[in-house]
C-alpha cells in the first residue's frame, strides 16, 4: 500500500541518515548515463553532456558552500515532466528530490552536508492525464473533530472495482485515468478516486493547479494500480483544480558531480 506524501527535498538531517544508510548498504543500484567526472570543489559550473538517446543536458553549479543549483535543457517530444535524483556515490543508490512539470528547468538543492560529493541525474517521465476536477474547500482550518476522525480515507488504495483491462501507455496516449472524483472530507482534506486504465504504468501523479497558478504541478506520487488517495491540502489550495496522470519513465540525462565546501556556520 502506498501512503501519499507531498514531495519535498530532503533536509540536511535526512541527507545525513541517507549517507549512513548508504555506507552500510551492501547492495547498490546501477547509475546510468554519461558523466562529467571532473571533481568540482569550487563554485564554477559543471557542464553536462547530452545523453545520446534523450538529448537532456543537466548542469550544476555550487552557488554557496552548501547550496547547489541545477539547470537542464533539451529532451524528447511528448515529455510530461522530469524526475530529479541525487546520490552520494555515482553508482547509487539514487534518491528522488522532486517530480517537476515540463516548464520547470531549474532547481536549488539547499543546506547540504559540507565537504560531501553529490551526484545528480534527471529522468524523463511521460503519460496521459485524466480530465481535471475543481475543488473549493470550506473556509477555516482543521478542527479538533477533524484531527480525531482517524483519517481512514487518507492512505492510497487499490480497489479492483475501479480497475479495467488496461492499455499500454506507450501506445499513443492510451490508458489515461478516467472518472476522477473529488470528495471534500473537511476544510483541509480531499479524497480522490479514479479508474485505472493503464497496463504498464510506473505509477500515478496527482497534480494540482491553484486558483492563481498558471500550470499543473505534481503534488503526490503513487504506486502502480492505485486508484484512490487522500490529500491534506496546503493553505494555497482552498480553490484548486486537480488531475491524475498515469506515467512511465523515459530517458536519463548525463550525471553531474559537485562537492560541497566547508560549513559557513559556527
PDB file of C-alpha atoms in Angstrom:
ATOM      1  CA  UNK A   1       0.000   0.000   0.000  1.00  0.00           C
ATOM      2  CA  UNK A   2       1.266   3.442  -0.908  1.00  0.00           C
ATOM      3  CA  UNK A   3       0.829   6.299   1.556  1.00  0.00           C
ATOM      4  CA  UNK A   4       0.606   9.683  -0.168  1.00  0.00           C
ATOM      5  CA  UNK A   5       3.363  12.071   0.841  1.00  0.00           C
ATOM      6  CA  UNK A   6       3.877  15.553  -0.508  1.00  0.00           C
ATOM      7  CA  UNK A   7       7.092  15.765  -2.476  1.00  0.00           C
ATOM      8  CA  UNK A   8       9.824  17.702  -0.717  1.00  0.00           C
ATOM      9  CA  UNK A   9      13.590  17.949  -0.908  1.00  0.00           C
ATOM     10  CA  UNK A  10      15.365  16.140   1.953  1.00  0.00           C
ATOM     11  CA  UNK A  11      16.821  18.314   4.696  1.00  0.00           C
ATOM     12  CA  UNK A  12      20.421  18.043   5.843  1.00  0.00           C
ATOM     13  CA  UNK A  13      19.323  15.726   8.662  1.00  0.00           C
ATOM     14  CA  UNK A  14      17.629  13.367   6.218  1.00  0.00           C
ATOM     15  CA  UNK A  15      20.673  13.512   3.967  1.00  0.00           C
ATOM     16  CA  UNK A  16      22.879  12.552   6.907  1.00  0.00           C
ATOM     17  CA  UNK A  17      20.714   9.498   7.518  1.00  0.00           C
ATOM     18  CA  UNK A  18      20.879   8.620   3.831  1.00  0.00           C
ATOM     19  CA  UNK A  19      24.664   8.849   3.948  1.00  0.00           C
ATOM     20  CA  UNK A  20      24.792   6.467   6.908  1.00  0.00           C
ATOM     21  CA  UNK A  21      22.461   4.008   5.225  1.00  0.00           C
ATOM     22  CA  UNK A  22      24.444   4.225   2.007  1.00  0.00           C
ATOM     23  CA  UNK A  23      27.680   3.406   3.808  1.00  0.00           C
ATOM     24  CA  UNK A  24      26.121   0.331   5.436  1.00  0.00           C
ATOM     25  CA  UNK A  25      24.375  -0.940   2.331  1.00  0.00           C
ATOM     26  CA  UNK A  26      25.854  -3.958   0.557  1.00  0.00           C
ATOM     27  CA  UNK A  27      23.528  -3.653  -2.462  1.00  0.00           C
ATOM     28  CA  UNK A  28      23.816  -0.819  -4.964  1.00  0.00           C
ATOM     29  CA  UNK A  29      21.629   0.164  -7.862  1.00  0.00           C
ATOM     30  CA  UNK A  30      23.473   0.913 -11.058  1.00  0.00           C
ATOM     31  CA  UNK A  31      23.590   4.508 -12.251  1.00  0.00           C
ATOM     32  CA  UNK A  32      23.173   5.048 -15.975  1.00  0.00           C
ATOM     33  CA  UNK A  33      24.047   7.827 -18.392  1.00  0.00           C
ATOM     34  CA  UNK A  34      27.221   9.718 -19.187  1.00  0.00           C
ATOM     35  CA  UNK A  35      29.212  11.591 -16.594  1.00  0.00           C
ATOM     36  CA  UNK A  36      31.373  14.640 -16.303  1.00  0.00           C
ATOM     37  CA  UNK A  37      33.927  13.187 -13.874  1.00  0.00           C
ATOM     38  CA  UNK A  38      35.823  16.352 -13.026  1.00  0.00           C
ATOM     39  CA  UNK A  39      35.839  16.922  -9.252  1.00  0.00           C
ATOM     40  CA  UNK A  40      34.224  20.327  -8.698  1.00  0.00           C
ATOM     41  CA  UNK A  41      35.339  21.743  -5.384  1.00  0.00           C
ATOM     42  CA  UNK A  42      34.780  25.362  -6.381  1.00  0.00           C
ATOM     43  CA  UNK A  43      31.670  27.297  -7.254  1.00  0.00           C
ATOM     44  CA  UNK A  44      32.256  27.021 -11.005  1.00  0.00           C
ATOM     45  CA  UNK A  45      29.540  25.353 -13.107  1.00  0.00           C
ATOM     46  CA  UNK A  46      29.823  21.725 -14.114  1.00  0.00           C
ATOM     47  CA  UNK A  47      28.798  21.482 -17.760  1.00  0.00           C
ATOM     48  CA  UNK A  48      26.807  18.417 -18.716  1.00  0.00           C
ATOM     49  CA  UNK A  49      26.964  16.408 -21.896  1.00  0.00           C
ATOM     50  CA  UNK A  50      23.818  15.288 -23.687  1.00  0.00           C
ATOM     51  CA  UNK A  51      22.850  11.634 -23.462  1.00  0.00           C
ATOM     52  CA  UNK A  52      22.804  10.224 -26.971  1.00  0.00           C
ATOM     53  CA  UNK A  53      19.281   8.856 -26.594  1.00  0.00           C
ATOM     54  CA  UNK A  54      17.481  11.611 -24.689  1.00  0.00           C
ATOM     55  CA  UNK A  55      19.324  14.817 -25.549  1.00  0.00           C
ATOM     56  CA  UNK A  56      18.635  16.019 -21.976  1.00  0.00           C
ATOM     57  CA  UNK A  57      21.590  18.015 -20.634  1.00  0.00           C
ATOM     58  CA  UNK A  58      21.958  18.583 -16.886  1.00  0.00           C
ATOM     59  CA  UNK A  59      24.304  21.262 -15.495  1.00  0.00           C
ATOM     60  CA  UNK A  60      25.176  22.039 -11.871  1.00  0.00           C
ATOM     61  CA  UNK A  61      26.758  24.952 -10.014  1.00  0.00           C
ATOM     62  CA  UNK A  62      27.660  25.379  -6.362  1.00  0.00           C
ATOM     63  CA  UNK A  63      26.309  28.833  -5.536  1.00  0.00           C
ATOM     64  CA  UNK A  64      27.264  28.749  -1.833  1.00  0.00           C
ATOM     65  CA  UNK A  65      29.414  26.259   0.073  1.00  0.00           C
ATOM     66  CA  UNK A  66      26.332  24.142   0.806  1.00  0.00           C
ATOM     67  CA  UNK A  67      23.824  25.127  -1.930  1.00  0.00           C
ATOM     68  CA  UNK A  68      23.808  23.561  -5.413  1.00  0.00           C
ATOM     69  CA  UNK A  69      21.820  24.958  -8.343  1.00  0.00           C
ATOM     70  CA  UNK A  70      20.814  22.564 -11.127  1.00  0.00           C
ATOM     71  CA  UNK A  71      19.627  23.502 -14.621  1.00  0.00           C
ATOM     72  CA  UNK A  72      18.702  21.443 -17.638  1.00  0.00           C
ATOM     73  CA  UNK A  73      17.702  21.752 -21.271  1.00  0.00           C
ATOM     74  CA  UNK A  74      16.651  19.555 -24.157  1.00  0.00           C
ATOM     75  CA  UNK A  75      14.637  16.362 -24.152  1.00  0.00           C
ATOM     76  CA  UNK A  76      12.436  14.390 -26.487  1.00  0.00           C
ATOM     77  CA  UNK A  77       8.927  15.156 -27.677  1.00  0.00           C
ATOM     78  CA  UNK A  78       5.899  14.500 -25.520  1.00  0.00           C
ATOM     79  CA  UNK A  79       7.735  14.928 -22.214  1.00  0.00           C
ATOM     80  CA  UNK A  80       5.286  15.244 -19.300  1.00  0.00           C
ATOM     81  CA  UNK A  81       7.970  16.251 -16.810  1.00  0.00           C
ATOM     82  CA  UNK A  82      11.257  15.302 -15.188  1.00  0.00           C
ATOM     83  CA  UNK A  83      12.365  13.488 -12.054  1.00  0.00           C
ATOM     84  CA  UNK A  84      15.467  14.923 -10.398  1.00  0.00           C
ATOM     85  CA  UNK A  85      17.541  12.392  -8.427  1.00  0.00           C
ATOM     86  CA  UNK A  86      20.712  12.554  -6.330  1.00  0.00           C
ATOM     87  CA  UNK A  87      23.192  10.184  -4.730  1.00  0.00           C
ATOM     88  CA  UNK A  88      26.442  10.371  -2.773  1.00  0.00           C
ATOM     89  CA  UNK A  89      28.094   7.716  -4.939  1.00  0.00           C
ATOM     90  CA  UNK A  90      27.914   7.681  -8.727  1.00  0.00           C
ATOM     91  CA  UNK A  91      26.696   4.060  -8.734  1.00  0.00           C
ATOM     92  CA  UNK A  92      23.840   4.944  -6.352  1.00  0.00           C
ATOM     93  CA  UNK A  93      21.508   4.350  -4.716  1.00  0.00           C
ATOM     94  CA  UNK A  94      19.738   7.427  -6.096  1.00  0.00           C
ATOM     95  CA  UNK A  95      17.026   9.267  -4.161  1.00  0.00           C
ATOM     96  CA  UNK A  96      14.258  11.348  -5.750  1.00  0.00           C
ATOM     97  CA  UNK A  97      14.476  15.051  -4.976  1.00  0.00           C
ATOM     98  CA  UNK A  98      11.433  16.214  -6.909  1.00  0.00           C
ATOM     99  CA  UNK A  99       8.968  15.424  -9.684  1.00  0.00           C
ATOM    100  CA  UNK A 100       8.865  18.553 -11.818  1.00  0.00           C
ATOM    101  CA  UNK A 101       6.488  19.790 -14.544  1.00  0.00           C
ATOM    102  CA  UNK A 102       7.961  20.338 -18.043  1.00  0.00           C
ATOM    103  CA  UNK A 103       8.051  24.130 -17.779  1.00  0.00           C
ATOM    104  CA  UNK A 104      10.458  23.965 -14.800  1.00  0.00           C
ATOM    105  CA  UNK A 105      14.102  23.844 -15.881  1.00  0.00           C
ATOM    106  CA  UNK A 106      15.993  24.628 -12.655  1.00  0.00           C
ATOM    107  CA  UNK A 107      16.140  23.522  -9.032  1.00  0.00           C
ATOM    108  CA  UNK A 108      18.115  24.542  -5.942  1.00  0.00           C
ATOM    109  CA  UNK A 109      19.291  21.795  -3.580  1.00  0.00           C
ATOM    110  CA  UNK A 110      19.950  23.743  -0.369  1.00  0.00           C
ATOM    111  CA  UNK A 111      21.592  23.285   3.034  1.00  0.00           C
ATOM    112  CA  UNK A 112      23.668  20.260   2.101  1.00  0.00           C
ATOM    113  CA  UNK A 113      26.208  18.410   4.209  1.00  0.00           C
ATOM    114  CA  UNK A 114      29.588  20.182   3.992  1.00  0.00           C
ATOM    115  CA  UNK A 115      32.568  18.566   2.273  1.00  0.00           C
ATOM    116  CA  UNK A 116      30.443  15.910   0.581  1.00  0.00           C
ATOM    117  CA  UNK A 117      30.285  14.877  -3.080  1.00  0.00           C
ATOM    118  CA  UNK A 118      26.837  14.719  -4.662  1.00  0.00           C
ATOM    119  CA  UNK A 119      25.835  13.148  -7.983  1.00  0.00           C
ATOM    120  CA  UNK A 120      22.730  14.266  -9.879  1.00  0.00           C
ATOM    121  CA  UNK A 121      20.767  12.939 -12.823  1.00  0.00           C
ATOM    122  CA  UNK A 122      17.427  13.693 -14.469  1.00  0.00           C
ATOM    123  CA  UNK A 123      14.819  11.224 -15.718  1.00  0.00           C
ATOM    124  CA  UNK A 124      12.050  11.952 -18.195  1.00  0.00           C
ATOM    125  CA  UNK A 125       8.508  10.796 -17.446  1.00  0.00           C
ATOM    126  CA  UNK A 126       5.583  10.607 -19.866  1.00  0.00           C
ATOM    127  CA  UNK A 127       1.946   9.699 -19.619  1.00  0.00           C
ATOM    128  CA  UNK A 128      -1.656  10.805 -20.217  1.00  0.00           C
ATOM    129  CA  UNK A 129      -3.813  12.654 -17.686  1.00  0.00           C
ATOM    130  CA  UNK A 130      -7.421  12.444 -16.609  1.00  0.00           C
ATOM    131  CA  UNK A 131      -9.933  15.202 -17.095  1.00  0.00           C
ATOM    132  CA  UNK A 132      -9.487  17.750 -14.283  1.00  0.00           C
ATOM    133  CA  UNK A 133     -11.831  18.356 -11.384  1.00  0.00           C
ATOM    134  CA  UNK A 134     -12.184  21.648  -9.496  1.00  0.00           C
ATOM    135  CA  UNK A 135     -12.450  21.699  -5.704  1.00  0.00           C
ATOM    136  CA  UNK A 136     -13.440  24.542  -3.374  1.00  0.00           C
ATOM    137  CA  UNK A 137     -12.821  23.729   0.286  1.00  0.00           C
ATOM    138  CA  UNK A 138     -14.765  25.183   3.225  1.00  0.00           C
ATOM    139  CA  UNK A 139     -13.275  28.203   4.940  1.00  0.00           C
ATOM    140  CA  UNK A 140     -11.286  27.707   8.105  1.00  0.00           C
ATOM    141  CA  UNK A 141      -8.725  25.218   9.300  1.00  0.00           C
ATOM    142  CA  UNK A 142      -8.713  21.682  10.664  1.00  0.00           C
ATOM    143  CA  UNK A 143     -10.936  21.283  13.735  1.00  0.00           C
ATOM    144  CA  UNK A 144     -10.331  19.048  16.751  1.00  0.00           C
ATOM    145  CA  UNK A 145     -13.077  16.742  15.473  1.00  0.00           C
ATOM    146  CA  UNK A 146     -11.331  16.505  12.113  1.00  0.00           C
ATOM    147  CA  UNK A 147      -8.000  15.722  13.762  1.00  0.00           C
ATOM    148  CA  UNK A 148      -9.573  12.967  15.859  1.00  0.00           C
ATOM    149  CA  UNK A 149     -11.512  11.422  12.975  1.00  0.00           C
ATOM    150  CA  UNK A 150      -8.739   8.942  12.183  1.00  0.00           C
ATOM    151  CA  UNK A 151      -8.350   9.934   8.519  1.00  0.00           C
ATOM    152  CA  UNK A 152      -9.033   6.380   7.440  1.00  0.00           C
ATOM    153  CA  UNK A 153      -9.693   7.732   3.926  1.00  0.00           C
ATOM    154  CA  UNK A 154      -6.193   9.203   3.571  1.00  0.00           C
ATOM    155  CA  UNK A 155      -3.963   6.211   2.621  1.00  0.00           C
ATOM    156  CA  UNK A 156      -3.692   5.288  -1.052  1.00  0.00           C
ATOM    157  CA  UNK A 157      -5.637   2.172  -2.047  1.00  0.00           C
ATOM    158  CA  UNK A 158      -6.083  -0.257  -4.925  1.00  0.00           C
ATOM    159  CA  UNK A 159      -9.764  -1.015  -5.497  1.00  0.00           C
ATOM    160  CA  UNK A 160     -10.330  -3.802  -8.073  1.00  0.00           C
ATOM    161  CA  UNK A 161     -13.750  -2.324  -8.852  1.00  0.00           C
ATOM    162  CA  UNK A 162     -12.049   0.747 -10.348  1.00  0.00           C
ATOM    163  CA  UNK A 163      -9.530  -1.168 -12.450  1.00  0.00           C
ATOM    164  CA  UNK A 164     -10.292  -2.220 -16.014  1.00  0.00           C
ATOM    165  CA  UNK A 165      -8.226  -4.221 -18.524  1.00  0.00           C
ATOM    166  CA  UNK A 166      -5.553  -1.679 -19.290  1.00  0.00           C
ATOM    167  CA  UNK A 167      -3.747  -0.480 -22.373  1.00  0.00           C
ATOM    168  CA  UNK A 168      -0.002   0.275 -22.678  1.00  0.00           C
ATOM    169  CA  UNK A 169       0.784   3.930 -22.074  1.00  0.00           C
ATOM    170  CA  UNK A 170       3.295   3.919 -24.909  1.00  0.00           C
ATOM    171  CA  UNK A 171       0.556   3.301 -27.482  1.00  0.00           C
ATOM    172  CA  UNK A 172      -0.306   6.843 -28.468  1.00  0.00           C
ATOM    173  CA  UNK A 173      -1.639   8.323 -25.234  1.00  0.00           C
ATOM    174  CA  UNK A 174      -3.908   5.421 -24.328  1.00  0.00           C
ATOM    175  CA  UNK A 175      -4.538   4.429 -20.729  1.00  0.00           C
ATOM    176  CA  UNK A 176      -5.411   7.806 -19.247  1.00  0.00           C
ATOM    177  CA  UNK A 177      -7.231   7.584 -15.896  1.00  0.00           C
ATOM    178  CA  UNK A 178     -10.974   8.229 -16.145  1.00  0.00           C
ATOM    179  CA  UNK A 179     -13.824   9.080 -13.806  1.00  0.00           C
ATOM    180  CA  UNK A 180     -11.776  11.265 -11.457  1.00  0.00           C
ATOM    181  CA  UNK A 181     -13.878  12.358  -8.480  1.00  0.00           C
ATOM    182  CA  UNK A 182     -13.035  14.567  -5.507  1.00  0.00           C
ATOM    183  CA  UNK A 183     -14.887  14.264  -2.187  1.00  0.00           C
ATOM    184  CA  UNK A 184     -14.298  17.006   0.376  1.00  0.00           C
ATOM    185  CA  UNK A 185     -13.656  15.388   3.771  1.00  0.00           C
ATOM    186  CA  UNK A 186     -13.019  18.536   5.806  1.00  0.00           C
ATOM    187  CA  UNK A 187     -11.574  22.058   5.495  1.00  0.00           C
ATOM    188  CA  UNK A 188      -8.143  20.694   4.559  1.00  0.00           C
ATOM    189  CA  UNK A 189      -8.837  17.212   3.230  1.00  0.00           C
ATOM    190  CA  UNK A 190      -9.922  15.729  -0.103  1.00  0.00           C
ATOM    191  CA  UNK A 191     -10.442  12.106  -1.174  1.00  0.00           C
ATOM    192  CA  UNK A 192      -9.726  11.383  -4.850  1.00  0.00           C
ATOM    193  CA  UNK A 193     -10.898   8.281  -6.723  1.00  0.00           C
ATOM    194  CA  UNK A 194     -10.482   7.278 -10.372  1.00  0.00           C
ATOM    195  CA  UNK A 195     -10.477   4.314 -12.744  1.00  0.00           C
ATOM    196  CA  UNK A 196      -7.121   2.831 -13.684  1.00  0.00           C
ATOM    197  CA  UNK A 197      -6.997   2.131 -17.438  1.00  0.00           C
ATOM    198  CA  UNK A 198      -3.255   1.595 -17.921  1.00  0.00           C
ATOM    199  CA  UNK A 199      -1.443  -1.737 -18.036  1.00  0.00           C
ATOM    200  CA  UNK A 200       2.191  -0.707 -17.680  1.00  0.00           C
ATOM    201  CA  UNK A 201       2.329   2.430 -15.530  1.00  0.00           C
ATOM    202  CA  UNK A 202       5.301   3.039 -13.236  1.00  0.00           C
ATOM    203  CA  UNK A 203       2.894   4.919 -11.002  1.00  0.00           C
ATOM    204  CA  UNK A 204       0.459   7.817 -10.815  1.00  0.00           C
ATOM    205  CA  UNK A 205       0.927  11.510 -10.111  1.00  0.00           C
ATOM    206  CA  UNK A 206      -1.752  13.645  -8.501  1.00  0.00           C
ATOM    207  CA  UNK A 207      -1.266  17.121  -9.937  1.00  0.00           C
ATOM    208  CA  UNK A 208      -2.790  20.428  -8.858  1.00  0.00           C
ATOM    209  CA  UNK A 209      -3.188  23.941 -10.185  1.00  0.00           C
ATOM    210  CA  UNK A 210      -4.172  26.579  -7.666  1.00  0.00           C
ATOM    211  CA  UNK A 211      -6.594  29.389  -8.426  1.00  0.00           C
ATOM    212  CA  UNK A 212      -3.701  31.786  -9.043  1.00  0.00           C
ATOM    213  CA  UNK A 213      -1.392  29.199 -10.633  1.00  0.00           C
ATOM    214  CA  UNK A 214      -0.579  29.064 -14.325  1.00  0.00           C
ATOM    215  CA  UNK A 215       0.212  25.345 -14.639  1.00  0.00           C
ATOM    216  CA  UNK A 216      -0.348  21.967 -13.011  1.00  0.00           C
ATOM    217  CA  UNK A 217       2.364  20.646 -10.699  1.00  0.00           C
ATOM    218  CA  UNK A 218       2.848  17.155  -9.189  1.00  0.00           C
ATOM    219  CA  UNK A 219       1.932  17.024  -5.508  1.00  0.00           C
ATOM    220  CA  UNK A 220       1.667  13.291  -4.708  1.00  0.00           C
ATOM    221  CA  UNK A 221       3.473  10.259  -6.151  1.00  0.00           C
ATOM    222  CA  UNK A 222       1.582   6.950  -6.054  1.00  0.00           C
ATOM    223  CA  UNK A 223       2.337   3.297  -6.742  1.00  0.00           C
ATOM    224  CA  UNK A 224       1.117   1.373  -9.812  1.00  0.00           C
ATOM    225  CA  UNK A 225      -2.515   0.177  -9.728  1.00  0.00           C
ATOM    226  CA  UNK A 226      -3.533   2.759  -7.101  1.00  0.00           C
ATOM    227  CA  UNK A 227      -6.925   4.366  -7.817  1.00  0.00           C
ATOM    228  CA  UNK A 228      -7.756   6.153  -4.573  1.00  0.00           C
ATOM    229  CA  UNK A 229      -5.858   8.579  -2.365  1.00  0.00           C
ATOM    230  CA  UNK A 230      -6.496  11.324   0.147  1.00  0.00           C
ATOM    231  CA  UNK A 231      -4.745  14.681   0.269  1.00  0.00           C
ATOM    232  CA  UNK A 232      -4.160  17.084   3.149  1.00  0.00           C
ATOM    233  CA  UNK A 233      -4.103  20.434   1.380  1.00  0.00           C
ATOM    234  CA  UNK A 234      -1.926  23.496   1.753  1.00  0.00           C
ATOM    235  CA  UNK A 235      -3.399  26.943   2.551  1.00  0.00           C
ATOM    236  CA  UNK A 236      -2.966  27.943  -1.111  1.00  0.00           C
ATOM    237  CA  UNK A 237      -5.155  25.024  -2.216  1.00  0.00           C
ATOM    238  CA  UNK A 238      -8.505  26.211  -0.876  1.00  0.00           C
ATOM    239  CA  UNK A 239      -9.503  26.584  -4.515  1.00  0.00           C
ATOM    240  CA  UNK A 240      -7.682  24.366  -6.968  1.00  0.00           C
ATOM    241  CA  UNK A 241      -8.016  22.093  -9.970  1.00  0.00           C
ATOM    242  CA  UNK A 242      -6.712  18.515  -9.820  1.00  0.00           C
ATOM    243  CA  UNK A 243      -5.937  15.757 -12.275  1.00  0.00           C
ATOM    244  CA  UNK A 244      -4.264  12.316 -12.195  1.00  0.00           C
ATOM    245  CA  UNK A 245      -1.511  11.188 -14.548  1.00  0.00           C
ATOM    246  CA  UNK A 246      -0.518   7.595 -15.292  1.00  0.00           C
ATOM    247  CA  UNK A 247       3.168   7.696 -16.172  1.00  0.00           C
ATOM    248  CA  UNK A 248       6.167   5.684 -17.272  1.00  0.00           C
ATOM    249  CA  UNK A 249       9.832   6.610 -17.041  1.00  0.00           C
ATOM    250  CA  UNK A 250      11.865   7.537 -20.091  1.00  0.00           C
ATOM    251  CA  UNK A 251      15.413   8.541 -20.869  1.00  0.00           C
ATOM    252  CA  UNK A 252      18.028   9.714 -18.381  1.00  0.00           C
ATOM    253  CA  UNK A 253      20.321  12.695 -18.645  1.00  0.00           C
ATOM    254  CA  UNK A 254      24.040  12.765 -18.045  1.00  0.00           C
ATOM    255  CA  UNK A 255      25.283  12.549 -14.452  1.00  0.00           C
ATOM    256  CA  UNK A 256      26.925  15.614 -12.898  1.00  0.00           C
ATOM    257  CA  UNK A 257      29.120  15.728  -9.810  1.00  0.00           C
ATOM    258  CA  UNK A 258      29.740  18.516  -7.300  1.00  0.00           C
ATOM    259  CA  UNK A 259      31.456  18.628  -3.906  1.00  0.00           C
ATOM    260  CA  UNK A 260      30.185  20.982  -1.217  1.00  0.00           C
ATOM    261  CA  UNK A 261      32.538  23.274   0.665  1.00  0.00           C
ATOM    262  CA  UNK A 262      33.066  23.761   4.350  1.00  0.00           C
ATOM    263  CA  UNK A 263      30.264  24.849   6.630  1.00  0.00           C
ATOM    264  CA  UNK A 264      29.647  28.585   6.928  1.00  0.00           C
ATOM    265  CA  UNK A 265      28.104  28.169  10.379  1.00  0.00           C
ATOM    266  CA  UNK A 266      29.798  28.233  13.818  1.00  0.00           C
TER     267      UNK A 266
END
